XYZ file of C-alpha atoms in Angstrom:
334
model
C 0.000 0.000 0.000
C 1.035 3.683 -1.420
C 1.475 5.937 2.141
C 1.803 9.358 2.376
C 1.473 12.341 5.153
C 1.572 15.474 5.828
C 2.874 17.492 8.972
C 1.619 20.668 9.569
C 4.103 22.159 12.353
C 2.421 24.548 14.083
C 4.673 26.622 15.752
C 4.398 29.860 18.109
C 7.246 32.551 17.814
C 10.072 30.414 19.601
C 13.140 28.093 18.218
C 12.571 25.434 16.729
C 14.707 22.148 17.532
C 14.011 19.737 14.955
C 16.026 19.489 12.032
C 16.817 17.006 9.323
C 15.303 16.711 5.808
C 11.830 14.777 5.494
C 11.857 11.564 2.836
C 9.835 12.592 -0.486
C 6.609 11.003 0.969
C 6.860 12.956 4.122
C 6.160 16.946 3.474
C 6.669 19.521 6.392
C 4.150 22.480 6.068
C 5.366 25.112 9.159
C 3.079 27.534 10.000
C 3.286 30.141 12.817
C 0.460 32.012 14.637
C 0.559 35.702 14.664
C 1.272 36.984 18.794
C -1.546 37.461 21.118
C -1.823 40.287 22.841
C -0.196 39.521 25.676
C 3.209 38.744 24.060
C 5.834 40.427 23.483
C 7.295 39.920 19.954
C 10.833 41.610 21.312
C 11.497 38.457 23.111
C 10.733 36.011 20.314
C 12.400 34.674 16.942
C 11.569 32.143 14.658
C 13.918 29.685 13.498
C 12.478 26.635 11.144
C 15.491 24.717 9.254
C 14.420 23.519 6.012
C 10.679 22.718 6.216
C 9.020 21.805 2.742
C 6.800 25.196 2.978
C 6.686 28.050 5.681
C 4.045 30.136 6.585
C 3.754 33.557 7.583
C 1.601 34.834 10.601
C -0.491 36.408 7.843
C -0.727 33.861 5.768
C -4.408 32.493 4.954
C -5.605 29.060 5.404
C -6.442 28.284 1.928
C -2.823 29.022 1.251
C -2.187 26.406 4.184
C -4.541 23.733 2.669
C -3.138 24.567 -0.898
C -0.069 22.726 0.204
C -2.133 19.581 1.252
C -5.076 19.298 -0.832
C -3.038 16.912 -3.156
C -3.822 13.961 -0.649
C -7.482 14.128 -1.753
C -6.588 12.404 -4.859
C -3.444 10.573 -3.643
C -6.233 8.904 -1.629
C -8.778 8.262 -4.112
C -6.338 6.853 -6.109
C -5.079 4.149 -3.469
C -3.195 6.353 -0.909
C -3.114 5.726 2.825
C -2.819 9.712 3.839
C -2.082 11.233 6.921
C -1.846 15.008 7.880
C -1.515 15.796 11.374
C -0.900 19.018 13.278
C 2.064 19.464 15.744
C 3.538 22.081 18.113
C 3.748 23.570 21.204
C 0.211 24.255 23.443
C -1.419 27.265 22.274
C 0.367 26.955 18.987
C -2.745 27.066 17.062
C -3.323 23.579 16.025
C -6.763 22.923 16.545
C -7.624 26.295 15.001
C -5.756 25.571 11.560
C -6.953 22.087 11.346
C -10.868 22.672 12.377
C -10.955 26.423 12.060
C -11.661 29.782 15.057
C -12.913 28.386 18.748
C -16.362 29.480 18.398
C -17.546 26.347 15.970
C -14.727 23.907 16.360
C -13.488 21.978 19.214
C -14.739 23.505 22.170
C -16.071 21.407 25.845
C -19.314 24.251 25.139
C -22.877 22.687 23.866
C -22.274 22.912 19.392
C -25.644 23.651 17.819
C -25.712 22.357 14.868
C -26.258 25.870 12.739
C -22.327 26.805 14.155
C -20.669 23.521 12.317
C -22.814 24.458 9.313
C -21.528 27.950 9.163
C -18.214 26.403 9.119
C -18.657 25.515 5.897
C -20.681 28.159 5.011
C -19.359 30.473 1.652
C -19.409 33.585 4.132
C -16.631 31.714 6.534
C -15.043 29.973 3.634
C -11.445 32.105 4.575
C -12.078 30.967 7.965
C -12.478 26.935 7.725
C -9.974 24.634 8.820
C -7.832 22.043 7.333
C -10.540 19.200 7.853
C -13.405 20.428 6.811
C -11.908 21.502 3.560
C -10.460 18.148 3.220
C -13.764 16.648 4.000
C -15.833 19.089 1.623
C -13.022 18.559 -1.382
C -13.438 15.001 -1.018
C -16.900 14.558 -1.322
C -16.908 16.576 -4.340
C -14.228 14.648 -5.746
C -15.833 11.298 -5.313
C -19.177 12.828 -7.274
C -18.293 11.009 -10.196
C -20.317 8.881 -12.408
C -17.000 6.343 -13.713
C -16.989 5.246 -9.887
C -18.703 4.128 -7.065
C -17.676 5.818 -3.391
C -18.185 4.354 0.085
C -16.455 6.375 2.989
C -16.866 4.997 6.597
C -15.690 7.514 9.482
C -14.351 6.711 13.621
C -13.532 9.315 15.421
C -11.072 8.457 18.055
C -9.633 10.508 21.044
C -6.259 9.345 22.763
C -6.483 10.415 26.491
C -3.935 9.264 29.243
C -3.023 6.442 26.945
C -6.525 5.320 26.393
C -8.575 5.444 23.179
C -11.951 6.498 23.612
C -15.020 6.794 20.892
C -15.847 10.536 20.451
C -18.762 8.836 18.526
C -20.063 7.116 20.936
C -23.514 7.708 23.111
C -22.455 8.408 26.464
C -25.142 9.873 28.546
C -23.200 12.428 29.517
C -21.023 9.944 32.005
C -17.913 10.048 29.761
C -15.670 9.864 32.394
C -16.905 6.136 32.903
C -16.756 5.638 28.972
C -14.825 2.205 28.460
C -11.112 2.337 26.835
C -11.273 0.303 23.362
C -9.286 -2.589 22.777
C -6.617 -2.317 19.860
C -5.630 -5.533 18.319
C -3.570 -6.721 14.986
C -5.179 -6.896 11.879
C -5.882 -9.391 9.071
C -5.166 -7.072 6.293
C -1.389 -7.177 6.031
C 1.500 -6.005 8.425
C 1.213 -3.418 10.774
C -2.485 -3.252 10.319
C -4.897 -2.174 13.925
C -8.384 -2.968 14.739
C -9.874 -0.623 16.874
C -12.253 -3.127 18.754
C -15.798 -1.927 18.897
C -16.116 1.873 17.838
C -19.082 3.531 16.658
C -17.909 4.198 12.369
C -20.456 6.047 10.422
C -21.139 6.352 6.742
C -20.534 9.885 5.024
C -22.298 10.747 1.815
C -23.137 14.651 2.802
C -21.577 17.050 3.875
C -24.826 16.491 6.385
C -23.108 13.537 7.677
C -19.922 15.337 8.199
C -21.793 17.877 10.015
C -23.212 15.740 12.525
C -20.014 13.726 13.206
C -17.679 17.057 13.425
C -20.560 18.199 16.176
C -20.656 15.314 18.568
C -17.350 14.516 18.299
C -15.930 17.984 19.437
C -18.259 18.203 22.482
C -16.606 14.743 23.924
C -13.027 15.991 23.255
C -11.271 16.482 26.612
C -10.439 19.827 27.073
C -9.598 22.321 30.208
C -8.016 25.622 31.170
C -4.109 26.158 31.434
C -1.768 28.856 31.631
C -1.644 29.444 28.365
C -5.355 28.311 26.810
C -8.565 28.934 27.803
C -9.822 25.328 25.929
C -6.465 23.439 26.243
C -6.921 20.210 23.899
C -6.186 17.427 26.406
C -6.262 14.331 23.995
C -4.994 13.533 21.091
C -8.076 13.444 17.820
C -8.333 11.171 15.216
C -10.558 11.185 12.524
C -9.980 7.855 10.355
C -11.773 7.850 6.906
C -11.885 4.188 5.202
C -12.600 4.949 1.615
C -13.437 2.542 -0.994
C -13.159 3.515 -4.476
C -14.873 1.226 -7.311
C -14.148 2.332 -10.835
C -16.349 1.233 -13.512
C -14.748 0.708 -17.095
C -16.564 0.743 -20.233
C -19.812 2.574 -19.681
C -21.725 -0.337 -20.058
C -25.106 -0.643 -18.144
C -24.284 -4.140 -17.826
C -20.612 -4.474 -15.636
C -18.626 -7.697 -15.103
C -16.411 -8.229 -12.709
C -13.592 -7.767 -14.955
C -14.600 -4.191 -15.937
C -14.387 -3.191 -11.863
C -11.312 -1.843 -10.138
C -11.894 -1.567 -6.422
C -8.999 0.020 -3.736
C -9.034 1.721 -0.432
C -7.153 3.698 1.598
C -7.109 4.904 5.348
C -7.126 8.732 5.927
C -6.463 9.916 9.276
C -6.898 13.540 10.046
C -5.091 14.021 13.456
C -5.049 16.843 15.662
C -2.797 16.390 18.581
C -2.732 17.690 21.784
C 0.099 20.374 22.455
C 3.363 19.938 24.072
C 4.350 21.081 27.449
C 7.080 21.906 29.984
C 6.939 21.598 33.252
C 8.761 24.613 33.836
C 6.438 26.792 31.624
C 3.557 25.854 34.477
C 5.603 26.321 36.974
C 7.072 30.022 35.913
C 3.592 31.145 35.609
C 2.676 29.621 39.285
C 0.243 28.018 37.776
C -1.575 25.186 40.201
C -0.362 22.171 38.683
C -3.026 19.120 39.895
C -2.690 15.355 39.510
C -4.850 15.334 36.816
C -2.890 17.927 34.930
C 0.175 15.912 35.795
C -0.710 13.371 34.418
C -2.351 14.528 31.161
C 1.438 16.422 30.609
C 3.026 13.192 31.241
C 0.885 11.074 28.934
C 0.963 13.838 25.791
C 5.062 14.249 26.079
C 5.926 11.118 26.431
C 3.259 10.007 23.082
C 4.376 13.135 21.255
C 7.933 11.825 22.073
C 7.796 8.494 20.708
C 5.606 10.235 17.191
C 8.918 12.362 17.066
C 11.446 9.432 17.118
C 8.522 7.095 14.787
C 8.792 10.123 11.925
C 12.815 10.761 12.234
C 13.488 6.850 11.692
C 10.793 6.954 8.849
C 12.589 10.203 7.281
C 15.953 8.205 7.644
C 14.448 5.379 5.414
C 14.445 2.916 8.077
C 11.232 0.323 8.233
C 12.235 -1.889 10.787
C 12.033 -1.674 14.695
C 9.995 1.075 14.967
C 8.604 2.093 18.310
C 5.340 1.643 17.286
C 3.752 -0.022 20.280
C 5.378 2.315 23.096
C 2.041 4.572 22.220
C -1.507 4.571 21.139
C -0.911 6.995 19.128
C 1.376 6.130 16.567
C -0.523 2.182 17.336
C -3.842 4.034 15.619
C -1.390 5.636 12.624
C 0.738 2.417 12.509
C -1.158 0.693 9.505
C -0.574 3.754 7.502
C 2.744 3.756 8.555
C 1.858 7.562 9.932
């Protein structure tokens, strides 16, 4: 199976310490958020070595998505795609790959007229990377030489556990039951995620409703630095099956179809954190927080050393299973 991913680095006005070239089927896209008001841009610099693309503070998100809108049709044609967002907390992550706080992922009650003014023509300049992935590849698959079926899951990875965001919970989700994860039978390195809710998508109607109850499970709280801290890693997995019919004939055999699929995760991790940031701020640090810091580093970590050894060309021994997170992005080999 064909892979390929995008990483959009999101990164605030600070120094960046990765470096290395990405392999041709990994692209960097760095972005950086303009400063809030409460920072002061004297005691800031950006340094990004060698990404694929950078991007201004004033740079627009279509001119983001421009630079990843190619995976639409690297997954209709076969593709397993990935494009995940990465940085700091309060880099702006959530907000370039669902779009501004008041109708993305927020822990407030969506109605469902905000997530539909999301992809509204009058917020168009405003949407996030997913939604325009999600509205480009509907309209892509509206063709009459194929036949489309796209089934969606929409994971959360919180303190190491994977949770439905799908799922009904009665409002109880703190007793919501961790899924199981567990090898698949479609080749190597392929996961089952063992009982989630997955949902067709045919409308942009469906996409609606699964963006919406899927943002009001996402675990989310207060910090120093973010009013709606993301807490949990998101994962939005898209299985889509392509049929192509040849000929034009009304009558088809089963020599004249051409069937693949491809996974498509749209991933929008939680941000990275130092203790001492917390701490310089005398900020209350509780158990809880603790040990949601803990959990994220030490996932975010082991993504880090997963995409360096992929970069370097190397397929064997990764450290795959010291996460969930790169366990859920394992079969597309991130």
């Amino acid at each position: 199976m064909c892979k390929r991913k995008v990483i959009l680095v999101q990164q605030r006005h600070k120094k960046s310490e990765s470096s290395g070239k990405a392999a041709d089927h990994i692209k960097v896209v760095v972005r950086v958020r303009p400063f809030l008001e409460h920072e002061d841009p004297s005691q800031s610099s950006v340094a990004v070595p060698q990404p694929d693309r950078g991007a201004l503070p004033s740079t627009l998100k279509e001119d983001v998505y421009q630079q990843v809108r190619e995976c639409v049709e690297a997954a209709i044609s076969g593709t397993n795609v990935s494009i995940f967002a990465y940085g700091q907390t309060n880099a702006g992550k959530t907000y370039t790959m669902m779009g501004p706080p008041s109708y993305s992922y927020s822990s407030r009650a969506i109605h469902q007229k905000t997530v539909e003014e999301d992809f509204a023509e009058k917020n168009l300049p405003l949407r996030g990377v997913i939604p325009r992935f999600l509205t480009e590849l509907l309209a892509s698959t509206r063709r009459d030489d194929m036949d489309v079926k796209i089934e969606a899951s929409f994971l959360q990875v919180y303190n190491e556990r994977v949770l439905d965001l799908l799922a009904e919970t009665g409002g109880k989700q703190q007793q919501q039951k961790a899924l199981e994860l567990r090898s698949g039978d479609r080749g190597v390195g392929e996961i089952q995620v063992v009982g989630n809710v997955k949902k067709s998508i045919s409308s942009l109607s469906d996409v609606f409703d699964i963006l919406q109850q899927g943002v009001k499970q996402r675990k989310v709280c207060e910090t120093s630095h973010n009013e709606q801290s993301s807490r949990s890693h998101t994962i939005l997995q898209l299985m889509l099956t392509v049929t192509s019919r040849g000929g034009g004939d009304l009558e088809q055999t089963s020599s004249s179809l051409s069937s693949r699929t491809s996974k498509i995760s749209l991933v929008d991790l939680a941000g990275s954190e130092r203790w001492s940031q917390s701490a310089d701020r005398k900020e209350a640090v509780t158990k809880t927080h603790r040990e949601e810091m803990s959990n994220i580093n030490r996932s975010l970590t082991t993504l880090g050393r997963v995409v360096k050894l992929l970069s370097e060309g190397k397929h064997v021994g990764l450290p795959f299973r010291e996460s969930k997170l790169t366990r859920l992005l394992q079969a597309g080999r991130l």
